Structures are given as structure tokens and as C-alpha cells.
Short mmCIF file of the C-alpha atoms (twelve columns), coordinates in Angstrom:
data_MODEL
# 
_entry.id   MODEL 
# 
loop_
_atom_site.group_PDB 
_atom_site.id 
_atom_site.type_symbol 
_atom_site.label_atom_id 
_atom_site.label_alt_id 
_atom_site.label_comp_id 
_atom_site.label_asym_id 
_atom_site.label_seq_id 
_atom_site.Cartn_x 
_atom_site.Cartn_y 
_atom_site.Cartn_z 
_atom_site.pdbx_PDB_model_num 
ATOM 1   C CA . MET A 1   0.000   0.000   0.000   1 
ATOM 2   C CA . GLY A 2   1.070   3.552   -0.607  1 
ATOM 3   C CA . GLY A 3   0.015   6.480   1.563   1 
ATOM 4   C CA . VAL A 4   -0.261  10.217  1.041   1 
ATOM 5   C CA . THR A 5   -0.114  12.540  4.036   1 
ATOM 6   C CA . ALA A 6   -2.504  15.489  4.007   1 
ATOM 7   C CA . GLY A 7   -3.443  17.670  6.954   1 
ATOM 8   C CA . GLY A 8   -2.011  15.180  9.432   1 
ATOM 9   C CA . THR A 9   -4.041  12.267  8.053   1 
ATOM 10  C CA . VAL A 10  -2.691  9.427   5.979   1 
ATOM 11  C CA . TYR A 11  -4.865  8.551   3.021   1 
ATOM 12  C CA . VAL A 12  -4.295  4.982   1.954   1 
ATOM 13  C CA . LYS A 13  -4.931  3.642   -1.521  1 
ATOM 14  C CA . ALA A 14  -5.452  -0.097  -1.719  1 
ATOM 15  C CA . ARG A 15  -3.341  -1.975  -4.224  1 
ATOM 16  C CA . ALA A 16  -4.794  -4.929  -6.093  1 
ATOM 17  C CA . HIS A 17  -2.975  -8.208  -5.820  1 
ATOM 18  C CA . PRO A 18  -2.933  -10.487 -8.869  1 
ATOM 19  C CA . GLY A 19  -6.326  -12.091 -9.278  1 
ATOM 20  C CA . THR A 20  -7.980  -9.834  -6.709  1 
ATOM 21  C CA . ALA A 21  -10.090 -6.812  -7.544  1 
ATOM 22  C CA . VAL A 22  -10.360 -3.987  -5.053  1 
ATOM 23  C CA . VAL A 23  -12.061 -0.655  -4.719  1 
ATOM 24  C CA . SER A 24  -9.843  2.166   -3.596  1 
ATOM 25  C CA . SER A 25  -10.390 5.840   -2.954  1 
ATOM 26  C CA . ALA A 26  -9.193  8.590   -0.643  1 
ATOM 27  C CA . ALA A 27  -10.675 8.465   2.819   1 
ATOM 28  C CA . THR A 28  -12.906 11.253  4.079   1 
ATOM 29  C CA . PRO A 29  -10.910 13.702  6.234   1 
ATOM 30  C CA . PRO A 30  -11.979 13.747  9.899   1 
ATOM 31  C CA . ALA A 31  -14.017 16.611  11.323  1 
ATOM 32  C CA . SER A 32  -12.050 19.476  12.815  1 
ATOM 33  C CA . SER A 33  -10.841 18.821  16.363  1 
ATOM 34  C CA . SER A 34  -12.269 20.685  19.354  1 
ATOM 35  C CA . ALA A 35  -8.947  20.547  21.229  1 
ATOM 36  C CA . GLY A 36  -7.940  23.851  22.741  1 
ATOM 37  C CA . ALA A 37  -4.786  25.815  22.090  1 
ATOM 38  C CA . GLY A 38  -1.694  23.957  23.098  1 
ATOM 39  C CA . GLU A 39  -3.574  20.675  23.303  1 
ATOM 40  C CA . GLU A 40  -2.693  17.833  20.985  1 
ATOM 41  C CA . ALA A 41  -5.651  16.635  18.972  1 
ATOM 42  C CA . SER A 42  -5.995  12.894  18.536  1 
ATOM 43  C CA . VAL A 43  -6.679  12.158  14.877  1 
ATOM 44  C CA . GLU A 44  -7.085  8.590   13.685  1 
ATOM 45  C CA . PRO A 45  -6.084  7.810   10.079  1 
ATOM 46  C CA . VAL A 46  -9.135  6.863   8.040   1 
ATOM 47  C CA . THR A 47  -8.924  4.180   5.387   1 
ATOM 48  C CA . GLU A 48  -11.555 2.644   3.161   1 
ATOM 49  C CA . THR A 49  -11.852 -1.127  3.291   1 
ATOM 50  C CA . ALA A 50  -10.995 -2.876  0.041   1 
ATOM 51  C CA . VAL A 51  -13.772 -4.860  -1.593  1 
ATOM 52  C CA . ASP A 52  -12.474 -8.310  -2.477  1 
ATOM 53  C CA . ARG A 53  -14.526 -9.102  -5.562  1 
ATOM 54  C CA . THR A 54  -12.625 -12.345 -6.103  1 
ATOM 55  C CA . ALA A 55  -13.790 -13.615 -2.718  1 
ATOM 56  C CA . LEU A 56  -17.345 -12.455 -3.412  1 
ATOM 57  C CA . LEU A 57  -17.286 -14.146 -6.813  1 
ATOM 58  C CA . GLY A 58  -15.991 -17.367 -5.280  1 
ATOM 59  C CA . LYS A 59  -18.760 -17.314 -2.684  1 
ATOM 60  C CA . ALA A 60  -21.424 -16.661 -5.321  1 
ATOM 61  C CA . MET A 61  -20.138 -19.394 -7.617  1 
ATOM 62  C CA . ALA A 62  -19.940 -21.898 -4.756  1 
ATOM 63  C CA . ALA A 63  -23.718 -21.635 -4.501  1 
ATOM 64  C CA . VAL A 64  -24.218 -22.663 -8.138  1 
ATOM 65  C CA . GLU A 65  -25.368 -26.255 -8.539  1 
ATOM 66  C CA . VAL A 66  -22.886 -27.944 -10.881 1 
ATOM 67  C CA . PRO A 67  -23.931 -31.336 -12.306 1 
ATOM 68  C CA . SER A 68  -21.745 -34.279 -11.322 1 
ATOM 69  C CA . GLY A 69  -18.665 -34.480 -13.534 1 
ATOM 70  C CA . ALA A 70  -19.164 -30.993 -15.016 1 
ATOM 71  C CA . GLN A 71  -16.968 -27.922 -14.593 1 
ATOM 72  C CA . VAL A 72  -17.683 -24.200 -14.813 1 
ATOM 73  C CA . SER A 73  -15.547 -21.063 -14.784 1 
ATOM 74  C CA . ALA A 74  -16.526 -17.392 -14.880 1 
ATOM 75  C CA . ALA A 75  -15.004 -13.935 -15.115 1 
ATOM 76  C CA . VAL A 76  -16.606 -10.502 -14.708 1 
ATOM 77  C CA . LEU A 77  -15.526 -6.911  -15.203 1 
ATOM 78  C CA . ALA A 78  -17.443 -3.826  -14.086 1 
ATOM 79  C CA . VAL A 79  -17.012 -1.324  -16.900 1 
ATOM 80  C CA . ASP A 80  -17.533 1.786   -14.757 1 
ATOM 81  C CA . SER A 81  -15.042 0.960   -11.986 1 
ATOM 82  C CA . GLY A 82  -12.677 -1.332  -13.882 1 
ATOM 83  C CA . GLU A 83  -12.897 -3.964  -11.145 1 
ATOM 84  C CA . SER A 84  -12.613 -7.556  -12.350 1 
ATOM 85  C CA . ALA A 85  -12.507 -11.037 -10.900 1 
ATOM 86  C CA . ALA A 86  -12.246 -14.596 -12.179 1 
ATOM 87  C CA . TYR A 87  -13.374 -17.936 -10.790 1 
ATOM 88  C CA . GLY A 88  -11.364 -20.921 -11.987 1 
ATOM 89  C CA . ASP A 89  -8.367  -20.939 -14.302 1 
ATOM 90  C CA . ALA A 90  -8.877  -24.194 -16.207 1 
ATOM 91  C CA . ALA A 91  -8.772  -24.276 -20.012 1 
ATOM 92  C CA . PHE A 92  -11.966 -25.033 -21.940 1 
ATOM 93  C CA . ASP A 93  -12.870 -25.678 -25.578 1 
ATOM 94  C CA . THR A 94  -14.224 -22.465 -27.023 1 
ATOM 95  C CA . ALA A 95  -16.821 -24.033 -29.310 1 
ATOM 96  C CA . SER A 96  -18.477 -21.149 -31.175 1 
ATOM 97  C CA . ILE A 97  -17.487 -18.294 -28.870 1 
ATOM 98  C CA . VAL A 98  -14.193 -18.322 -30.803 1 
ATOM 99  C CA . LYS A 99  -16.142 -16.735 -33.649 1 
ATOM 100 C CA . VAL A 100 -15.866 -13.385 -31.864 1 
ATOM 101 C CA . ASP A 101 -12.097 -13.885 -31.721 1 
ATOM 102 C CA . ILE A 102 -11.999 -14.844 -35.407 1 
ATOM 103 C CA . LEU A 103 -13.864 -11.652 -36.352 1 
ATOM 104 C CA . ALA A 104 -11.700 -9.502  -34.089 1 
ATOM 105 C CA . THR A 105 -8.610  -11.008 -35.730 1 
ATOM 106 C CA . LEU A 106 -9.999  -10.360 -39.209 1 
ATOM 107 C CA . LEU A 107 -10.715 -6.730  -38.344 1 
ATOM 108 C CA . LEU A 108 -7.270  -6.230  -36.799 1 
ATOM 109 C CA . GLN A 109 -5.615  -7.667  -39.900 1 
ATOM 110 C CA . ALA A 110 -7.746  -5.419  -42.112 1 
ATOM 111 C CA . GLN A 111 -6.742  -2.392  -40.023 1 
ATOM 112 C CA . ASP A 112 -3.078  -3.339  -40.410 1 
ATOM 113 C CA . THR A 113 -3.357  -3.159  -44.180 1 
ATOM 114 C CA . GLY A 114 -5.633  -0.128  -44.234 1 
ATOM 115 C CA . ARG A 115 -8.530  -1.873  -45.936 1 
ATOM 116 C CA . HIS A 116 -12.224 -2.429  -45.290 1 
ATOM 117 C CA . LEU A 117 -13.834 -5.859  -45.131 1 
ATOM 118 C CA . THR A 118 -15.068 -7.128  -48.459 1 
ATOM 119 C CA . ALA A 119 -18.766 -7.719  -49.108 1 
ATOM 120 C CA . ALA A 120 -18.150 -11.469 -48.867 1 
ATOM 121 C CA . GLU A 121 -16.310 -11.119 -45.559 1 
ATOM 122 C CA . LYS A 122 -19.135 -9.033  -44.127 1 
ATOM 123 C CA . ALA A 123 -21.675 -11.635 -45.242 1 
ATOM 124 C CA . TYR A 124 -19.653 -14.393 -43.592 1 
ATOM 125 C CA . ALA A 125 -19.198 -12.306 -40.442 1 
ATOM 126 C CA . THR A 126 -22.942 -11.656 -40.120 1 
ATOM 127 C CA . LYS A 127 -23.845 -15.324 -40.489 1 
ATOM 128 C CA . MET A 128 -20.988 -16.385 -38.222 1 
ATOM 129 C CA . ILE A 129 -22.025 -14.161 -35.308 1 
ATOM 130 C CA . GLU A 130 -25.782 -13.700 -35.680 1 
ATOM 131 C CA . ASN A 131 -26.569 -17.267 -36.782 1 
ATOM 132 C CA . SER A 132 -23.438 -19.057 -35.523 1 
ATOM 133 C CA . ASP A 133 -22.963 -20.482 -39.013 1 
ATOM 134 C CA . ASN A 134 -20.037 -22.893 -39.022 1 
ATOM 135 C CA . ALA A 135 -19.341 -22.791 -42.754 1 
ATOM 136 C CA . SER A 136 -18.920 -19.017 -42.566 1 
ATOM 137 C CA . ALA A 137 -16.586 -19.405 -39.597 1 
ATOM 138 C CA . THR A 138 -14.471 -21.880 -41.561 1 
ATOM 139 C CA . GLU A 139 -14.187 -19.447 -44.461 1 
ATOM 140 C CA . LEU A 140 -12.966 -16.653 -42.195 1 
ATOM 141 C CA . TRP A 141 -10.725 -19.083 -40.273 1 
ATOM 142 C CA . HIS A 142 -8.897  -19.633 -43.565 1 
ATOM 143 C CA . THR A 143 -8.839  -15.899 -44.294 1 
ATOM 144 C CA . ILE A 144 -7.106  -15.031 -41.007 1 
ATOM 145 C CA . GLY A 145 -4.510  -17.800 -41.398 1 
ATOM 146 C CA . ARG A 146 -6.179  -20.321 -39.083 1 
ATOM 147 C CA . ALA A 147 -4.572  -20.896 -35.663 1 
ATOM 148 C CA . GLU A 148 -1.380  -19.060 -36.545 1 
ATOM 149 C CA . GLY A 149 -3.282  -15.903 -37.440 1 
ATOM 150 C CA . LEU A 150 -5.545  -16.143 -34.414 1 
ATOM 151 C CA . ASP A 151 -2.653  -16.688 -32.011 1 
ATOM 152 C CA . ALA A 152 -0.708  -13.752 -33.452 1 
ATOM 153 C CA . ALA A 153 -3.682  -11.415 -33.017 1 
ATOM 154 C CA . ASN A 154 -4.393  -12.706 -29.525 1 
ATOM 155 C CA . LYS A 155 -0.839  -11.950 -28.483 1 
ATOM 156 C CA . ARG A 156 -1.474  -8.332  -29.449 1 
ATOM 157 C CA . PHE A 157 -4.886  -8.344  -27.763 1 
ATOM 158 C CA . GLY A 158 -3.307  -9.558  -24.540 1 
ATOM 159 C CA . LEU A 159 -4.773  -13.064 -24.363 1 
ATOM 160 C CA . ALA A 160 -2.145  -15.153 -22.593 1 
ATOM 161 C CA . SER A 161 -3.873  -18.518 -22.238 1 
ATOM 162 C CA . THR A 162 -5.647  -19.052 -25.568 1 
ATOM 163 C CA . SER A 163 -4.385  -21.237 -28.402 1 
ATOM 164 C CA . GLY A 164 -6.033  -21.835 -31.751 1 
ATOM 165 C CA . GLY A 165 -7.456  -25.233 -32.638 1 
ATOM 166 C CA . GLU A 166 -5.433  -27.554 -34.838 1 
ATOM 167 C CA . GLY A 167 -6.114  -27.533 -38.575 1 
ATOM 168 C CA . GLU A 168 -9.799  -26.948 -39.287 1 
ATOM 169 C CA . LEU A 169 -10.831 -27.481 -35.663 1 
ATOM 170 C CA . TRP A 170 -11.399 -23.854 -34.709 1 
ATOM 171 C CA . GLY A 171 -14.054 -24.947 -32.192 1 
ATOM 172 C CA . LEU A 172 -11.383 -26.768 -30.184 1 
ATOM 173 C CA . THR A 173 -9.433  -23.576 -29.584 1 
ATOM 174 C CA . GLN A 174 -8.442  -23.600 -25.908 1 
ATOM 175 C CA . THR A 175 -9.148  -20.637 -23.652 1 
ATOM 176 C CA . THR A 176 -9.880  -19.491 -20.106 1 
ATOM 177 C CA . ALA A 177 -12.651 -17.305 -18.702 1 
ATOM 178 C CA . ALA A 178 -10.073 -14.657 -17.780 1 
ATOM 179 C CA . ASP A 179 -8.778  -14.565 -21.360 1 
ATOM 180 C CA . GLN A 180 -12.305 -14.208 -22.720 1 
ATOM 181 C CA . LEU A 181 -12.725 -11.199 -20.449 1 
ATOM 182 C CA . VAL A 182 -9.614  -9.684  -22.065 1 
ATOM 183 C CA . LEU A 183 -11.146 -10.319 -25.495 1 
ATOM 184 C CA . LEU A 184 -14.399 -8.670  -24.421 1 
ATOM 185 C CA . GLN A 185 -12.438 -5.617  -23.313 1 
ATOM 186 C CA . GLN A 186 -10.974 -5.419  -26.814 1 
ATOM 187 C CA . VAL A 187 -14.506 -5.509  -28.252 1 
ATOM 188 C CA . PHE A 188 -16.291 -3.249  -25.759 1 
ATOM 189 C CA . GLY A 189 -13.541 -1.131  -24.209 1 
ATOM 190 C CA . GLU A 190 -11.910 2.029   -25.501 1 
ATOM 191 C CA . ASP A 191 -8.378  0.891   -24.655 1 
ATOM 192 C CA . SER A 192 -8.324  -1.544  -27.553 1 
ATOM 193 C CA . ARG A 193 -6.286  -2.589  -30.559 1 
ATOM 194 C CA . LEU A 194 -9.516  -2.397  -32.532 1 
ATOM 195 C CA . SER A 195 -10.698 0.908   -33.935 1 
ATOM 196 C CA . THR A 196 -13.956 2.502   -32.844 1 
ATOM 197 C CA . ALA A 197 -15.551 1.438   -36.130 1 
ATOM 198 C CA . SER A 198 -14.359 -2.157  -35.710 1 
ATOM 199 C CA . ARG A 199 -15.635 -2.354  -32.128 1 
ATOM 200 C CA . THR A 200 -19.001 -0.890  -33.072 1 
ATOM 201 C CA . TYR A 201 -19.304 -3.424  -35.884 1 
ATOM 202 C CA . VAL A 202 -18.696 -6.446  -33.632 1 
ATOM 203 C CA . GLN A 203 -20.953 -5.059  -30.903 1 
ATOM 204 C CA . GLY A 204 -23.782 -4.638  -33.389 1 
ATOM 205 C CA . LEU A 205 -23.570 -8.236  -34.546 1 
ATOM 206 C CA . MET A 206 -23.393 -9.549  -30.976 1 
ATOM 207 C CA . GLY A 207 -26.512 -7.558  -30.164 1 
ATOM 208 C CA . SER A 208 -28.415 -9.163  -33.041 1 
ATOM 209 C CA . VAL A 209 -28.010 -12.916 -32.546 1 
ATOM 210 C CA . GLU A 210 -31.011 -14.926 -33.682 1 
ATOM 211 C CA . ALA A 211 -33.842 -15.514 -31.227 1 
ATOM 212 C CA . ASP A 212 -33.088 -19.129 -30.333 1 
ATOM 213 C CA . GLN A 213 -29.518 -18.184 -29.361 1 
ATOM 214 C CA . GLN A 214 -30.425 -15.369 -26.965 1 
ATOM 215 C CA . TRP A 215 -29.550 -17.369 -23.857 1 
ATOM 216 C CA . GLY A 216 -26.465 -17.485 -21.656 1 
ATOM 217 C CA . VAL A 217 -25.094 -14.332 -20.058 1 
ATOM 218 C CA . SER A 218 -28.255 -12.509 -21.155 1 
ATOM 219 C CA . ALA A 219 -29.988 -14.235 -18.217 1 
ATOM 220 C CA . ALA A 220 -28.159 -11.794 -15.932 1 
ATOM 221 C CA . ALA A 221 -29.170 -8.684  -17.898 1 
ATOM 222 C CA . GLU A 222 -32.021 -6.252  -17.460 1 
ATOM 223 C CA . GLY A 223 -34.445 -6.904  -20.297 1 
ATOM 224 C CA . ASN A 224 -32.779 -6.822  -23.697 1 
ATOM 225 C CA . SER A 225 -29.711 -4.867  -22.566 1 
ATOM 226 C CA . TRP A 226 -27.106 -7.371  -23.716 1 
ATOM 227 C CA . ALA A 227 -24.760 -8.293  -26.565 1 
ATOM 228 C CA . LEU A 228 -23.417 -11.838 -26.640 1 
ATOM 229 C CA . LYS A 229 -22.057 -14.884 -28.426 1 
ATOM 230 C CA . ASN A 230 -22.704 -18.428 -27.294 1 
ATOM 231 C CA . GLY A 231 -20.947 -21.674 -28.070 1 
ATOM 232 C CA . TRP A 232 -22.079 -25.272 -27.728 1 
ATOM 233 C CA . LEU A 233 -20.437 -28.515 -28.787 1 
ATOM 234 C CA . ALA A 234 -20.991 -32.197 -28.025 1 
ATOM 235 C CA . ARG A 235 -17.622 -33.951 -27.800 1 
ATOM 236 C CA . SER A 236 -17.544 -37.042 -29.999 1 
ATOM 237 C CA . THR A 237 -15.261 -38.925 -27.596 1 
ATOM 238 C CA . THR A 238 -17.522 -38.622 -24.550 1 
ATOM 239 C CA . GLY A 239 -20.899 -37.357 -25.750 1 
ATOM 240 C CA . LEU A 240 -20.672 -34.644 -23.093 1 
ATOM 241 C CA . TRP A 241 -21.289 -30.985 -23.851 1 
ATOM 242 C CA . ASP A 242 -19.222 -27.819 -23.905 1 
ATOM 243 C CA . VAL A 243 -21.521 -24.825 -23.386 1 
ATOM 244 C CA . ASN A 244 -20.128 -21.276 -23.189 1 
ATOM 245 C CA . SER A 245 -21.386 -17.700 -23.242 1 
ATOM 246 C CA . ILE A 246 -19.590 -14.346 -23.411 1 
ATOM 247 C CA . GLY A 247 -20.815 -10.790 -23.707 1 
ATOM 248 C CA . ARG A 248 -21.873 -7.484  -22.186 1 
ATOM 249 C CA . VAL A 249 -24.903 -7.124  -19.928 1 
ATOM 250 C CA . THR A 250 -26.457 -4.114  -18.226 1 
ATOM 251 C CA . VAL A 251 -27.427 -4.563  -14.574 1 
ATOM 252 C CA . ASP A 252 -28.622 -1.811  -12.226 1 
ATOM 253 C CA . GLY A 253 -27.944 0.680   -15.002 1 
ATOM 254 C CA . THR A 254 -24.264 -0.253  -15.352 1 
ATOM 255 C CA . ASP A 255 -22.429 -2.492  -17.795 1 
ATOM 256 C CA . ARG A 256 -20.678 -5.746  -16.951 1 
ATOM 257 C CA . LEU A 257 -18.511 -7.857  -19.226 1 
ATOM 258 C CA . VAL A 258 -19.125 -11.518 -18.464 1 
ATOM 259 C CA . ALA A 259 -17.573 -14.782 -19.628 1 
ATOM 260 C CA . VAL A 260 -18.857 -18.186 -18.502 1 
ATOM 261 C CA . LEU A 261 -17.335 -21.455 -19.733 1 
ATOM 262 C CA . SER A 262 -18.534 -24.970 -18.959 1 
ATOM 263 C CA . LYS A 263 -17.887 -28.559 -19.924 1 
ATOM 264 C CA . GLY A 264 -19.047 -32.031 -19.031 1 
ATOM 265 C CA . THR A 265 -22.849 -31.687 -18.909 1 
ATOM 266 C CA . GLU A 266 -24.917 -34.588 -20.232 1 
ATOM 267 C CA . THR A 267 -27.113 -32.406 -22.436 1 
ATOM 268 C CA . GLN A 268 -26.995 -28.991 -24.039 1 
ATOM 269 C CA . ALA A 269 -30.025 -27.934 -21.983 1 
ATOM 270 C CA . LYS A 270 -28.222 -28.752 -18.745 1 
ATOM 271 C CA . GLY A 271 -25.202 -26.828 -19.995 1 
ATOM 272 C CA . ILE A 272 -27.325 -23.779 -20.780 1 
ATOM 273 C CA . ALA A 273 -28.956 -23.940 -17.334 1 
ATOM 274 C CA . LEU A 274 -25.511 -24.149 -15.705 1 
ATOM 275 C CA . VAL A 275 -24.132 -21.223 -17.709 1 
ATOM 276 C CA . GLU A 276 -27.134 -19.032 -16.967 1 
ATOM 277 C CA . ALA A 277 -27.033 -19.813 -13.248 1 
ATOM 278 C CA . ALA A 278 -23.302 -19.076 -13.207 1 
ATOM 279 C CA . ALA A 279 -23.786 -15.799 -15.090 1 
ATOM 280 C CA . LYS A 280 -26.398 -14.613 -12.586 1 
ATOM 281 C CA . ALA A 281 -24.199 -15.621 -9.659  1 
ATOM 282 C CA . ALA A 282 -21.123 -13.974 -11.146 1 
ATOM 283 C CA . VAL A 283 -22.897 -10.688 -11.790 1 
ATOM 284 C CA . SER A 284 -24.353 -10.719 -8.263  1 
ATOM 285 C CA . ALA A 285 -20.797 -10.538 -6.887  1 
ATOM 286 C CA . PHE A 286 -20.577 -7.051  -8.446  1 
ATOM 287 C CA . ALA A 287 -23.970 -5.808  -7.297  1 
ATOM 288 C CA . GLY A 288 -23.850 -2.175  -6.339  1 
ATOM 289 C CA . GLY A 289 -20.276 -1.813  -7.499  1 
# 
């Protein structure tokens, strides 16, 4: 912690430790002392208690009912305060949430060369995000240079624990909830490698997914105040499901970026129920903050 002395009072600013989000601000100065001349006033330093969002998130997630054999991980960022927290650091298959990463990579590559997306690329992008069309994703996967192109862009985006799927298997890209939060910041935040126009474009598509895909993190939002991309995949080796959801939701009038990843549920429906329960729990850890 670092302190600043002012008027005889030490104001302490809390410092976040890795993996722990805190709120910090200057303490309110004490009222003026009534001590008489020559008397020494007793003034206690005032500090504001740090809010451990990681602990709150862990508590909220512990209350989520996880089916036997399944796993879930979540990460949340409060856009207004910049606080963030993650629960779990395991790697998961992305399934179709990687389509946001594919589009972000395509847009970054286009920015690098000073060009706009072609009409065909825009058509693929729309189907890929709004309809989760796999053929369109495969086309753009080739355009960006498959895993090599994705990994290169993610290094610039700041994703440290994501690796592109082998060959054509973009849906088996490996990622963490914390990394997906970093990606969401690139899409929804101003401190981004993507231009304002590129961010607005991706946000628009994520806010227009088809009706039967409007589940997931949207369960934690107020009404229709969300933008998201979901992913779902039944693994051929086990028959168990990967179900994921990432996006922005508005709660209590403020925006949250939320990523929830899961694997090992027996059905897609159970995976969706798990993801939605986790999203609600995760957002509750940031209530009022």
C-alpha cells in the first residue's frame, strides 16, 4: 500500500494483488478537532476497506449447482469501476465463442493493411455471429490464417492462455474465462487494438443474434440490454457438452462484461442452465459496485 499525508491524516490507496479486484479511494478527512490551544488533537487515520470481488465471486459461484462431472468457470468486469474477478483458471474448448475472436482477428488484420472488409467477408461475419454459421466461420478461419493468425492477433490483444485449434478445428481452440474477459475488453472497451468502427461493428452483430440463441449471459441482464455470443459442442469422444457464453450485460444501469465457460454436462439444456445460473451468480458478486 502507498500512503499520502494530508493535513495530518494518511490517506491509503489499496493496491490490487494479482487475481484480486479492489475498490480504492481517498478516505474522508476527519471533522475538525475541538482541542484547545496547546492541546494535541488525537486524529485517527481513516482508510476505506478494500472490496475483495474475487472472494465475493468465489462465494457466489460456490452456490451454483454444478452437475456431477461438469466444470464451470466465470469472469466478470465492471465497466464503470474497472474492477474484475475470475473464478477458476482451467482451459476449456471455445466451441463457437471463438467466432468473436476470429472476427476480431480479421478486423485487426484489415486495419493493419488499411482496408475495409469485403462484401463477402461481411456476409460471412454476419452469419458467423448472428446465426453461428459454421461454414462461414471456416471461411474466415482460412482468411485469417487459421490458428497461426488467431494466435498472433491474440498476443497483441493480450490473451495469454488461448491457443487456436489444430487444422480446421477452430471450435477446439483452448481458452480461459479470464482470457475471454480480455477479449471482451478489446470488443467493448476504448483501450483496444480495434478501432472505434471495428468495435461498433462487432458489438452490433453480438446484439443481433437470432432468437433461439439469446440465452447465456443474457440471463443476468435487465431486459434486452445485452450483446453476446454463445458456443455449444458435443464432444464425440464422450458425448458430453461444452456450453459457453460471453458478452456485455447491463445490470442496475451499469455495464458488466461476463464470460462463462462450462464442460461435461450430459445435455446442451443442462449446460445452458448451468451457464445461466453461473452468469447470474457472477454478476451478483458485483452488485452495487
